Short mmCIF file of C-alpha atoms (C1' of nucleotides) in Angstrom, two decimals:
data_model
loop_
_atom_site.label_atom_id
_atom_site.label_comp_id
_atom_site.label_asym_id
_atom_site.label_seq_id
_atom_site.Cartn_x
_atom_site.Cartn_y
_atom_site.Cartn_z
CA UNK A 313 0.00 0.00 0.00
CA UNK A 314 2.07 2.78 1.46
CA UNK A 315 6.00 2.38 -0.05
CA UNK A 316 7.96 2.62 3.41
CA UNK A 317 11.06 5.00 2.29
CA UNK A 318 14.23 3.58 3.51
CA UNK A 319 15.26 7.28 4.44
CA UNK A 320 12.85 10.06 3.22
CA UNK A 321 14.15 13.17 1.71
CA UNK A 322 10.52 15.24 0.89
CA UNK A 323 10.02 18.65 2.44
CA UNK A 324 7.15 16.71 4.41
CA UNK A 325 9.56 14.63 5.69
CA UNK A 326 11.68 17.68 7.03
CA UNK A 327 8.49 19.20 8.95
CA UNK A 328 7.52 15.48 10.40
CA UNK A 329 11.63 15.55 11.95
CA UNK A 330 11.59 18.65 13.10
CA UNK A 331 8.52 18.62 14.71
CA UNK A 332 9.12 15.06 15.98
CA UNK A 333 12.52 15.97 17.75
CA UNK A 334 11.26 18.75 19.30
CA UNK A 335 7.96 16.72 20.88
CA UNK A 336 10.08 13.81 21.86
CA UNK A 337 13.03 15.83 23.56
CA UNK A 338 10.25 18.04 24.74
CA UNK A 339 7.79 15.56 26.07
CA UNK A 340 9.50 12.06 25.60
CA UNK A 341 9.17 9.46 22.93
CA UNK A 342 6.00 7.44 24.41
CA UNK A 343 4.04 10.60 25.63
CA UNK A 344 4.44 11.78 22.26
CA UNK A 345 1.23 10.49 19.42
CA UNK A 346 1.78 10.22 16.03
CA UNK A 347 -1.75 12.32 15.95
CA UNK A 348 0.18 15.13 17.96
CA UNK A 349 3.64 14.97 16.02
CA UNK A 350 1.07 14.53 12.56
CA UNK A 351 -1.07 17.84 13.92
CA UNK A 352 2.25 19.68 14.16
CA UNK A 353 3.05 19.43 10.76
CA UNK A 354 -0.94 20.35 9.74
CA UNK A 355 -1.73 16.46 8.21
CA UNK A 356 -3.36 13.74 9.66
CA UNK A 357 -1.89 10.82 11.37
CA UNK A 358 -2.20 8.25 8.65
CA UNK A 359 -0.11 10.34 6.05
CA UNK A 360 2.62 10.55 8.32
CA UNK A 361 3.44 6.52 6.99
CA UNK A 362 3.59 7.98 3.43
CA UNK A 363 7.16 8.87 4.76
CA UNK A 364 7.89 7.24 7.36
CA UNK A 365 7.30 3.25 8.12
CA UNK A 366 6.31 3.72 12.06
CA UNK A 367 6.81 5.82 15.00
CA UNK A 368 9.96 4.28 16.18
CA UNK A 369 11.19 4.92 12.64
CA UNK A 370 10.97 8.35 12.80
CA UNK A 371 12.87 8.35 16.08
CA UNK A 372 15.64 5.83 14.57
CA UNK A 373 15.97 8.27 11.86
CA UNK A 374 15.91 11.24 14.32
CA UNK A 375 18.78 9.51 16.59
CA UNK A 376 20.84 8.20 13.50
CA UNK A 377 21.00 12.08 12.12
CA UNK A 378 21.50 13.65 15.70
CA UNK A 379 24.53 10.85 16.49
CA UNK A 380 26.39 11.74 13.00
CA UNK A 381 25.95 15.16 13.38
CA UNK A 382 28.04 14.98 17.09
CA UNK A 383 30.90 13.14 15.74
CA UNK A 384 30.92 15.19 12.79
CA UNK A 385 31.57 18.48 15.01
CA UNK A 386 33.90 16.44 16.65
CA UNK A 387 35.84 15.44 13.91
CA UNK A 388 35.55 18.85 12.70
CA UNK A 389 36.93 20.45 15.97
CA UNK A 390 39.56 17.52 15.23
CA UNK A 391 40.46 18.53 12.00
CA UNK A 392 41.24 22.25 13.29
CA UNK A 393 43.74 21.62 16.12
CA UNK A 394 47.59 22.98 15.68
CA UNK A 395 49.85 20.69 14.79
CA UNK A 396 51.41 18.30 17.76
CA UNK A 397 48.70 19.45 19.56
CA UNK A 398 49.65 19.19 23.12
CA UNK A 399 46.53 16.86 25.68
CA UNK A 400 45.20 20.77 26.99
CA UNK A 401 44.81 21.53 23.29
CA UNK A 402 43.00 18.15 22.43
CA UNK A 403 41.32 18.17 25.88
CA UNK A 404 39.77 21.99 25.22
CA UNK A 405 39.19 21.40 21.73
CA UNK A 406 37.44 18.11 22.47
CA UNK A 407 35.33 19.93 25.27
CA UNK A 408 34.72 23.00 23.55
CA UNK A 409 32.93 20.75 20.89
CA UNK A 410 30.99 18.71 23.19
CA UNK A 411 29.55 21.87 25.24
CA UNK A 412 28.78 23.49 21.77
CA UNK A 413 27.03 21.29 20.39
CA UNK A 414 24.58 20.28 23.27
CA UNK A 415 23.75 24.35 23.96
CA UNK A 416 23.66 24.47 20.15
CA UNK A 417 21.48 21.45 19.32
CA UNK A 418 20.04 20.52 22.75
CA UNK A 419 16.60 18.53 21.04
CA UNK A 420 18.99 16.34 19.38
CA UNK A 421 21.14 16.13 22.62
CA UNK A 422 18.15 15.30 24.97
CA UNK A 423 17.10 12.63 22.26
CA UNK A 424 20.71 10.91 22.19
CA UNK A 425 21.18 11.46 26.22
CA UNK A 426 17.89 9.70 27.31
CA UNK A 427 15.37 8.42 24.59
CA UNK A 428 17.63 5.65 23.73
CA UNK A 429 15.36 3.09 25.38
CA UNK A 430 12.61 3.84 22.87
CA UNK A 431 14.52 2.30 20.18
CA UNK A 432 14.24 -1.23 19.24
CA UNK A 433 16.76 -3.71 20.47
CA UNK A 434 19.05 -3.46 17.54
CA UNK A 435 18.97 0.09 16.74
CA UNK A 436 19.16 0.39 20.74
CA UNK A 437 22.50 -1.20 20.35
CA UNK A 438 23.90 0.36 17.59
CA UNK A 439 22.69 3.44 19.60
CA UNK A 440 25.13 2.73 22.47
CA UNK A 441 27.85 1.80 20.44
CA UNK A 442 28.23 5.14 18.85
CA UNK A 443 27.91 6.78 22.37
CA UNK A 444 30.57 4.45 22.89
CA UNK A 445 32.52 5.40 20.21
CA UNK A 446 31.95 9.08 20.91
CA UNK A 447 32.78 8.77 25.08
CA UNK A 448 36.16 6.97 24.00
CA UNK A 449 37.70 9.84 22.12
CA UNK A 450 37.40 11.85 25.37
CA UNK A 451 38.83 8.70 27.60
CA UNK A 452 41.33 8.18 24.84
CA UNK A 453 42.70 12.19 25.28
CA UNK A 454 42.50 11.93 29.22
CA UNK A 455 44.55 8.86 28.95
CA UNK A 456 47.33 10.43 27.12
CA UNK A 457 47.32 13.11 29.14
CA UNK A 458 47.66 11.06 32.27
CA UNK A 459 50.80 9.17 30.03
CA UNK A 460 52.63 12.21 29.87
CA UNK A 461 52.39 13.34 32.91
CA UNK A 462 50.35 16.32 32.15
CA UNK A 463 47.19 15.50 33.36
CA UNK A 464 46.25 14.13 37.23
CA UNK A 465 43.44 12.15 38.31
CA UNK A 466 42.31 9.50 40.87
CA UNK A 467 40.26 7.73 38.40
CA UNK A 468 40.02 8.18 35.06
CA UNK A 469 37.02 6.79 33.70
CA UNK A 470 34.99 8.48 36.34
CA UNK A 471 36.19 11.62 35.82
CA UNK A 472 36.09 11.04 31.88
CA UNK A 473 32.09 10.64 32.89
CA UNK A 474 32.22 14.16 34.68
CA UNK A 475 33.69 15.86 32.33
CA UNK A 476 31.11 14.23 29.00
CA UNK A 477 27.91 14.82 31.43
CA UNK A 478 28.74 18.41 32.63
CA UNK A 479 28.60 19.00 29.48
CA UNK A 480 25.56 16.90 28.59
CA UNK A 481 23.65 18.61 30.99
CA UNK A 482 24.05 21.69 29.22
CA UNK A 483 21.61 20.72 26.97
CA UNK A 484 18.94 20.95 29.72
CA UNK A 485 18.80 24.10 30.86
CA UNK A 486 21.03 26.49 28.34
CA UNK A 487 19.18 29.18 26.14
CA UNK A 488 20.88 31.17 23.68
CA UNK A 489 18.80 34.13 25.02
CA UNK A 490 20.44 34.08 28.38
CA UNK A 491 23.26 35.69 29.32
CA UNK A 492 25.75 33.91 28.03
CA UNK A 493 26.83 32.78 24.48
CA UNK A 494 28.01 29.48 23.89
CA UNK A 495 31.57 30.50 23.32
CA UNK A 496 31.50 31.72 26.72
CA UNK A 497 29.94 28.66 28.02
CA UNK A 498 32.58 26.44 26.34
CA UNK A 499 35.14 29.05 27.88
CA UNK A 500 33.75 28.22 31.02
CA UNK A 501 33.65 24.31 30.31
CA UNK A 502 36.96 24.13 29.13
CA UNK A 503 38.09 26.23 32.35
CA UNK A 504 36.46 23.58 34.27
CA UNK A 505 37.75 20.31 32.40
CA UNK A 506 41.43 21.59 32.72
CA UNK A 507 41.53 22.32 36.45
CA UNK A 508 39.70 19.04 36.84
CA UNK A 509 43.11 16.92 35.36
CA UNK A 510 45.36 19.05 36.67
CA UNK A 511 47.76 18.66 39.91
CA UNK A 512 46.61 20.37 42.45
CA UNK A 513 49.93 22.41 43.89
CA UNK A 514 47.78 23.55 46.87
CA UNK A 515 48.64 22.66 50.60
CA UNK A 516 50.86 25.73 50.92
CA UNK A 517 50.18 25.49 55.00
CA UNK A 518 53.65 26.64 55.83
CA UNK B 746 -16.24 3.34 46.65
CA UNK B 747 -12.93 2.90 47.36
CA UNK B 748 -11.55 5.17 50.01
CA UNK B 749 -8.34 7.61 48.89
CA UNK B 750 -5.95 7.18 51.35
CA UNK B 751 -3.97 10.52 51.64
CA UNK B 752 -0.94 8.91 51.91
CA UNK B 753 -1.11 4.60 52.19
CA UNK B 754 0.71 2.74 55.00
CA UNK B 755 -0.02 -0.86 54.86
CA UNK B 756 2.51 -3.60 53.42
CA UNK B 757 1.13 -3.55 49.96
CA UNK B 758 0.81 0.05 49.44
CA UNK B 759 4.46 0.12 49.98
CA UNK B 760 5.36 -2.54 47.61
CA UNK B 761 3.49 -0.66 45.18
CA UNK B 762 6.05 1.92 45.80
CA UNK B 763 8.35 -0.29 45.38
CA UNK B 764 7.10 -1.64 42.42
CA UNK B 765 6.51 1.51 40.86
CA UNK B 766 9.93 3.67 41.54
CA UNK B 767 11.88 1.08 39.98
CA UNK B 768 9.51 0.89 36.57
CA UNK B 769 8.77 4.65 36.68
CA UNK B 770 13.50 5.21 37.17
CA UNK B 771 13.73 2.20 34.38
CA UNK B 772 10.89 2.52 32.01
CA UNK B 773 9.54 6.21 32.75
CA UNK B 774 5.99 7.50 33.73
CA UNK B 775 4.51 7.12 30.61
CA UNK B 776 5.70 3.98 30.16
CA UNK B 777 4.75 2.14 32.77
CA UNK B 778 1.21 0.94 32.86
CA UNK B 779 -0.87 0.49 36.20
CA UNK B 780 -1.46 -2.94 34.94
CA UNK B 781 2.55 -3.31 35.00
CA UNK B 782 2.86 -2.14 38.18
CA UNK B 783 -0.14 -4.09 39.80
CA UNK B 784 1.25 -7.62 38.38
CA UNK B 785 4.79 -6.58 39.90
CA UNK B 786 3.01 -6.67 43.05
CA UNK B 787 1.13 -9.43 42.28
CA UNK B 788 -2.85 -7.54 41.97
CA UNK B 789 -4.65 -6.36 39.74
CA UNK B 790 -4.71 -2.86 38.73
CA UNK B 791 -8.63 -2.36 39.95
CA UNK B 792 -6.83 -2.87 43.65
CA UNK B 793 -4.05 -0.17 43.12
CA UNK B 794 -6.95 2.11 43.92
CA UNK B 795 -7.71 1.02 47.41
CA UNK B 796 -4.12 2.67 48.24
CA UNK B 797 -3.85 5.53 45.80
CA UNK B 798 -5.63 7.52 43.96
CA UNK B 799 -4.67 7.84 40.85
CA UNK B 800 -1.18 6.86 38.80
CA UNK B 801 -0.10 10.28 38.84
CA UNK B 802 -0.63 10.20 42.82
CA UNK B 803 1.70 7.39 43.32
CA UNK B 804 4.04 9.52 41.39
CA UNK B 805 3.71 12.36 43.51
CA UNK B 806 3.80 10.23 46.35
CA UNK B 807 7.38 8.87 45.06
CA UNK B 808 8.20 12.15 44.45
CA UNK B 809 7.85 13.97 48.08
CA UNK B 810 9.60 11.06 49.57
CA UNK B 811 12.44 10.87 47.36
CA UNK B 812 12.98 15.40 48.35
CA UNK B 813 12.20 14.17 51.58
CA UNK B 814 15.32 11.81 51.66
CA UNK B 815 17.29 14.12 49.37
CA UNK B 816 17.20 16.67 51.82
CA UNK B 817 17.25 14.95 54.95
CA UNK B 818 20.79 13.14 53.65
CA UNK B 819 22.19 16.72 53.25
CA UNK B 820 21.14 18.65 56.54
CA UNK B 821 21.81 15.29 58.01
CA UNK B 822 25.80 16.31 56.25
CA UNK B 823 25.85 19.21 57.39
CA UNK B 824 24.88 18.68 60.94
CA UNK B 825 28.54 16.82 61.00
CA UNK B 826 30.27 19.54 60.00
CA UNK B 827 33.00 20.39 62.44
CA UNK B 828 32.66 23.61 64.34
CA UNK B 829 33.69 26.57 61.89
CA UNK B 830 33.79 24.96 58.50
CA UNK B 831 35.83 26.29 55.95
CA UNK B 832 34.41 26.35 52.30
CA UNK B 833 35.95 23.55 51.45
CA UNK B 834 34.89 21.48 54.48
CA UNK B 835 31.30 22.79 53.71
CA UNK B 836 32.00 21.97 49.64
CA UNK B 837 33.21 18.50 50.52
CA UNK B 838 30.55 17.68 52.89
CA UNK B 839 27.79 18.50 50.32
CA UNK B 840 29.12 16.73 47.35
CA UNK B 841 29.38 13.84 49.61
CA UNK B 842 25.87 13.72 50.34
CA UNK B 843 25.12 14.59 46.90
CA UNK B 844 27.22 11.77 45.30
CA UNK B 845 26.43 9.25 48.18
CA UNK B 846 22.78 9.65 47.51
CA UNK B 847 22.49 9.40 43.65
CA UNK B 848 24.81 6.33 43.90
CA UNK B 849 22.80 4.46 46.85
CA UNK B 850 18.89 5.90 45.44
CA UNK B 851 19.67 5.98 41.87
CA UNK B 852 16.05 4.93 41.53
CA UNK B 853 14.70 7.65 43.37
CA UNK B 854 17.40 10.08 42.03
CA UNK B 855 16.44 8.94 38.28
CA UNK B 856 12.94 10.18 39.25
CA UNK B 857 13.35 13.46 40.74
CA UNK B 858 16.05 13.94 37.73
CA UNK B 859 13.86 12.98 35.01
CA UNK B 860 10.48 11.96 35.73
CA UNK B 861 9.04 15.77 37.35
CA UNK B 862 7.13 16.68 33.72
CA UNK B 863 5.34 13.77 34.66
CA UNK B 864 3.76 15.35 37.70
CA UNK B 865 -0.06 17.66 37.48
CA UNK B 866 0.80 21.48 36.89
CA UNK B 867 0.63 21.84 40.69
CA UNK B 868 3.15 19.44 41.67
CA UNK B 869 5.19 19.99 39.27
CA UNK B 870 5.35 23.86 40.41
CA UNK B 871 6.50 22.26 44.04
CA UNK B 872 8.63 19.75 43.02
CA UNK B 873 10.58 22.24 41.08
CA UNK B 874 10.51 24.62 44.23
CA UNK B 875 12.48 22.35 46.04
CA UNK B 876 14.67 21.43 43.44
CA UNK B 877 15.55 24.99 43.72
CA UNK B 878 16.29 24.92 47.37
CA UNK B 879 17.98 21.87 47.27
CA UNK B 880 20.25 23.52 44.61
CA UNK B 881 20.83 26.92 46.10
CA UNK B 882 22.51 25.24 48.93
CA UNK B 883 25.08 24.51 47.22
CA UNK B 884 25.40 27.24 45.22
CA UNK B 885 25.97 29.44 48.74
CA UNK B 886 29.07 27.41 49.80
CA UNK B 887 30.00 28.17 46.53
CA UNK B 888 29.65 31.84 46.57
CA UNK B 889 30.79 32.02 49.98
CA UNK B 890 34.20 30.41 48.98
CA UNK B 891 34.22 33.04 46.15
CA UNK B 892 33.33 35.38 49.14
CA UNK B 893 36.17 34.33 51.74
CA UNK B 894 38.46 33.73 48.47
CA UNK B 895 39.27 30.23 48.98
CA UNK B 896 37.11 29.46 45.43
CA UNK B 897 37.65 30.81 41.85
CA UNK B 898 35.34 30.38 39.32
CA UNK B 899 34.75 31.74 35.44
CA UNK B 900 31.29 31.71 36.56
CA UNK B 901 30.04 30.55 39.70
CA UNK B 902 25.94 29.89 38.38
CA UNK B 903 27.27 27.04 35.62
CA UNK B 904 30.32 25.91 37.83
CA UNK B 905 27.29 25.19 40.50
CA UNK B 906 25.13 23.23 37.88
CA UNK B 907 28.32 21.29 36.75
CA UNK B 908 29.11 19.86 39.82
CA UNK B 909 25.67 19.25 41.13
CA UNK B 910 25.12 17.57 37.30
CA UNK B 911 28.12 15.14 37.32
CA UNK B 912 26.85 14.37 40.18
CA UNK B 913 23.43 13.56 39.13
CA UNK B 914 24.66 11.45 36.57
CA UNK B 915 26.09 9.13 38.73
CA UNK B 916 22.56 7.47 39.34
CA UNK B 917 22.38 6.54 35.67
CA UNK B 918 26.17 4.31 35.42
CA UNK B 919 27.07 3.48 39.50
CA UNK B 920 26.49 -0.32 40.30
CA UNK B 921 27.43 -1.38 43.93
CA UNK B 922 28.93 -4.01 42.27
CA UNK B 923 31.25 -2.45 40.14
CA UNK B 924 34.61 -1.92 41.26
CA UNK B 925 33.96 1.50 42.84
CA UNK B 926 32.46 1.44 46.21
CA UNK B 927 30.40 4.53 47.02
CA UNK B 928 33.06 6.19 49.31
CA UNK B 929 35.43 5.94 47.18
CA UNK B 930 33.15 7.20 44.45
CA UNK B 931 32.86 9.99 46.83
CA UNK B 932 36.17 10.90 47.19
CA UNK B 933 36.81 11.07 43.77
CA UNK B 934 33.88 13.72 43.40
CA UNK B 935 34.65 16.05 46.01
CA UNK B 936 38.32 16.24 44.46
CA UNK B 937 37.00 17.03 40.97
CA UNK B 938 34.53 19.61 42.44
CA UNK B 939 37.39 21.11 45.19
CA UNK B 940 39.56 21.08 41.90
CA UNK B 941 36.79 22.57 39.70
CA UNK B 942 36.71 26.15 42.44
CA UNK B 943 40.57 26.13 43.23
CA UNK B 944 42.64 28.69 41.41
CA UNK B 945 45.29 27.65 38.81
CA UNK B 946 48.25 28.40 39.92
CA UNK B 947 49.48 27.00 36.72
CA UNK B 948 51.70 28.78 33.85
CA UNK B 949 54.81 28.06 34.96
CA UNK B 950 56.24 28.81 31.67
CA UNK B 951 59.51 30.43 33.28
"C1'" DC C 299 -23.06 -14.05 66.20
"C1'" DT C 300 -23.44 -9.70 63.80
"C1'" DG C 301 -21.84 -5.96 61.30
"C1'" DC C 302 -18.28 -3.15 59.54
"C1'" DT C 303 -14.06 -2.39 57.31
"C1'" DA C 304 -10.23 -3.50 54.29
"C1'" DC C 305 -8.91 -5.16 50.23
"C1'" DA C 306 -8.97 -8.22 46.72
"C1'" DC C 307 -11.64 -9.46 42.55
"C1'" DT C 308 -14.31 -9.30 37.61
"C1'" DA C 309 -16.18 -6.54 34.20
"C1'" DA C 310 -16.47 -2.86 31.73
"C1'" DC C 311 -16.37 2.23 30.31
"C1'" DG C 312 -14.70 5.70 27.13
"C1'" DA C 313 -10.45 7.48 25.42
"C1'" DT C 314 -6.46 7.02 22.95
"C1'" DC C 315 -2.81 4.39 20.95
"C1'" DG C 316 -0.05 2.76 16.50
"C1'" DT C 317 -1.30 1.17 12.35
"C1'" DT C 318 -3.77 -0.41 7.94
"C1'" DA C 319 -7.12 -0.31 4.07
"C1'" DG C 320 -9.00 1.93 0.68
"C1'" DT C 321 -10.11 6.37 -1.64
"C1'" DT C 322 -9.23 10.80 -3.89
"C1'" DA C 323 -7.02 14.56 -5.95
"C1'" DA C 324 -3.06 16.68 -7.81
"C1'" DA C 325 1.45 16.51 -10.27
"C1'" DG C 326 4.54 14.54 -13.42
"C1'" DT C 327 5.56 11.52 -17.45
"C1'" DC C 328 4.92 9.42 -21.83
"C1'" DG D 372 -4.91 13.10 -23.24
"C1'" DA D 373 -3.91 8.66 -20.79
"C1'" DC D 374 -1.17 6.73 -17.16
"C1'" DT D 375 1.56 6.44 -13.11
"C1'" DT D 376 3.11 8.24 -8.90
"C1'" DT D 377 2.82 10.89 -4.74
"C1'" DA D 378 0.76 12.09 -0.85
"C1'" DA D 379 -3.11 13.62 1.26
"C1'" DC D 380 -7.63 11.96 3.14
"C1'" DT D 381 -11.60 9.13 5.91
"C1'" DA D 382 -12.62 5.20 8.40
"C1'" DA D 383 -11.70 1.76 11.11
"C1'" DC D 384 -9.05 -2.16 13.30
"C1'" DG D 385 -7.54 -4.34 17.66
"C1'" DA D 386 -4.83 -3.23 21.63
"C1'" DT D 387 -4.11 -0.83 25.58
"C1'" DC D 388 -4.75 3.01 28.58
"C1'" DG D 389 -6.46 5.05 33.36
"C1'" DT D 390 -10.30 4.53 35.85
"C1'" DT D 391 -14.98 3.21 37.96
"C1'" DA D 392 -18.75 0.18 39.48
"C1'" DG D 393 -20.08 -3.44 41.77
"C1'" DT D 394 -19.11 -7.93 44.13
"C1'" DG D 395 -16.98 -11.31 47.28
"C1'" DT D 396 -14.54 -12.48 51.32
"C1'" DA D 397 -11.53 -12.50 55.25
"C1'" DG D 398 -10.66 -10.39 59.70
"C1'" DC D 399 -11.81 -7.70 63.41
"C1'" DA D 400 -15.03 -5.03 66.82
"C1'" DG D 401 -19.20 -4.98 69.31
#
DNA sequence: CTGCTACACTAACGATCGTTAGTTAAAGTC
DNA sequence: GACTTTAACTAACGATCGTTAGTGTAGCAG
């Protein structure tokens, strides 16, 4: 009856995302109808399977698009660092990408950070495995950092987990109307992430 | 017909508690059905009614307790502060508490966390209202170390939500299990966060 | 023993859910 | 101009939702 487009492209399709993400990182994934995402976009309910082959679709789609676009900025960020880039460089560039995107894109953030479990069982997995992915670049730049002496920590992997949901957070309750822009944010972030590795000198009681 | 207890105190009334803070932390709100949580306890969901309400009540219900506890396990923190606490003693004590509690009620943390838009327009308004107060207690031993100047801080607003946030997100990863325990945990928190406020001395470029 | 209360049950209500079938109208192609 | 495709529609399916009504029964108070 209704072709079920492997990824649809229409200008339809655009409105159905874009009101989608914004309902599910609004409102979550199952208090969110296909009649309300549908009424957003000024069709009925049915027509929204003229692009899309079911609800959990859309939201694969949504998570798939939101998960490239974070490890594009990070590969972007990559691409831009000096040359023998010393851990503080990686570890402010990797930061300042991470903060920016979730004040810059915080539907797609809340979606990625906590309506995984919505997805089936496979795309749930391939879900975690690019958070995976994503989480070891930062590990991966603490480590090194810890190898050359530069960085200081009692455990890594928690404070790897600090540092990524700090950050993550930010997509909760930043707005670009507030006071601050997101290069200050990331300013702040980065400020944050650095003293958090680094030795503290202190105990000057003399 | 059936009586609406204003807040339920026999046995099963509290395994429906039970029942239903783990499914609403795991599944969320909307996902869990009263028919899910009745055959957890072993009912059926008709019976939920002779000890609450409504769904949304046993929510609410969850809810207060889960502030309740929150805020006992801090004032309970601070009451063991020694006699003239510096900042840090104060900062330490509090992100203690704060990291204990989302490692040891993850369930109930999960819920306060990320289940409030759940709650009726009312309770929502209250259970924000003492998110707030929760929160501004740590944001004072954080301005008062600013104060004193024992803390420094880009920004002393998002340094607040970062460390009450990495915090948080300890409910969603920490397993008793693992090889962490929750002092330890702890420990490692209250260094990031002392870290986080302590000036870099840093730039010893000479 | 009687009566009341507590608490479980079955059955069902109306609403809403995701989804499908089948229809219609417009746009594009030959 | 005929034909195919696209994408909207109405209508409805069966499932499930929170909730209510009414019933049965065990335990306890008098």
């Amino acid at each position: 009856m209704h072709p079920v487009p492997e990824a649809a492209i229409s200008a339809t399709a655009d409105e159905i995302r874009e009101a989608a993400l914004e309902q599910f990182a609004r409102d979550g994934y199952s208090s969110t109808s296909m009649r309300d995402i549908a009424s957003s976009v000024g069709i009925k309910a049915a027509s929204l399977y003229n692009h899309f082959g079911s609800k959990e679709a859309i939201l694969w789609d949504l998570t798939l698009t939101a998960f490239e676009e974070l490890l594009r900025c990070r590969d972007l960020a990559i691409a831009n660092l000096p040359d023998n880039p010393t851990p503080q460089d990686r570890l402010a560039c990797l930061v300042t990408s991470h903060v920016a995107f979730h004040a810059r894109n915080s539907n797609q953030a809340l979606l990625v950070n906590s309506q995984l479990a919505a997805l089936s069982k496979t795309h749930y997995r391939k879900a975690v495995a690019m958070r995976a992915q994503y989480e070891a670049t930062m590990r991966e730049v603490i480590d090194e950092g810890i190898t050359k002496g530069v960085f200081t920590t009692i455990d890594a992997r928690v404070t790897t987990f600090a540092i990524l949901q700090m950050g993550m957070a930010v997509s909760g309750w930043f707005r670009p109307e507030g006071p601050l822009t997101v290069s200050d944010l990331c300013a702040i972030y980065v400020d944050l992430a650095a003293k958090m590795l680094t030795p503290l000198p202190l105990k000057r009681k003399e």
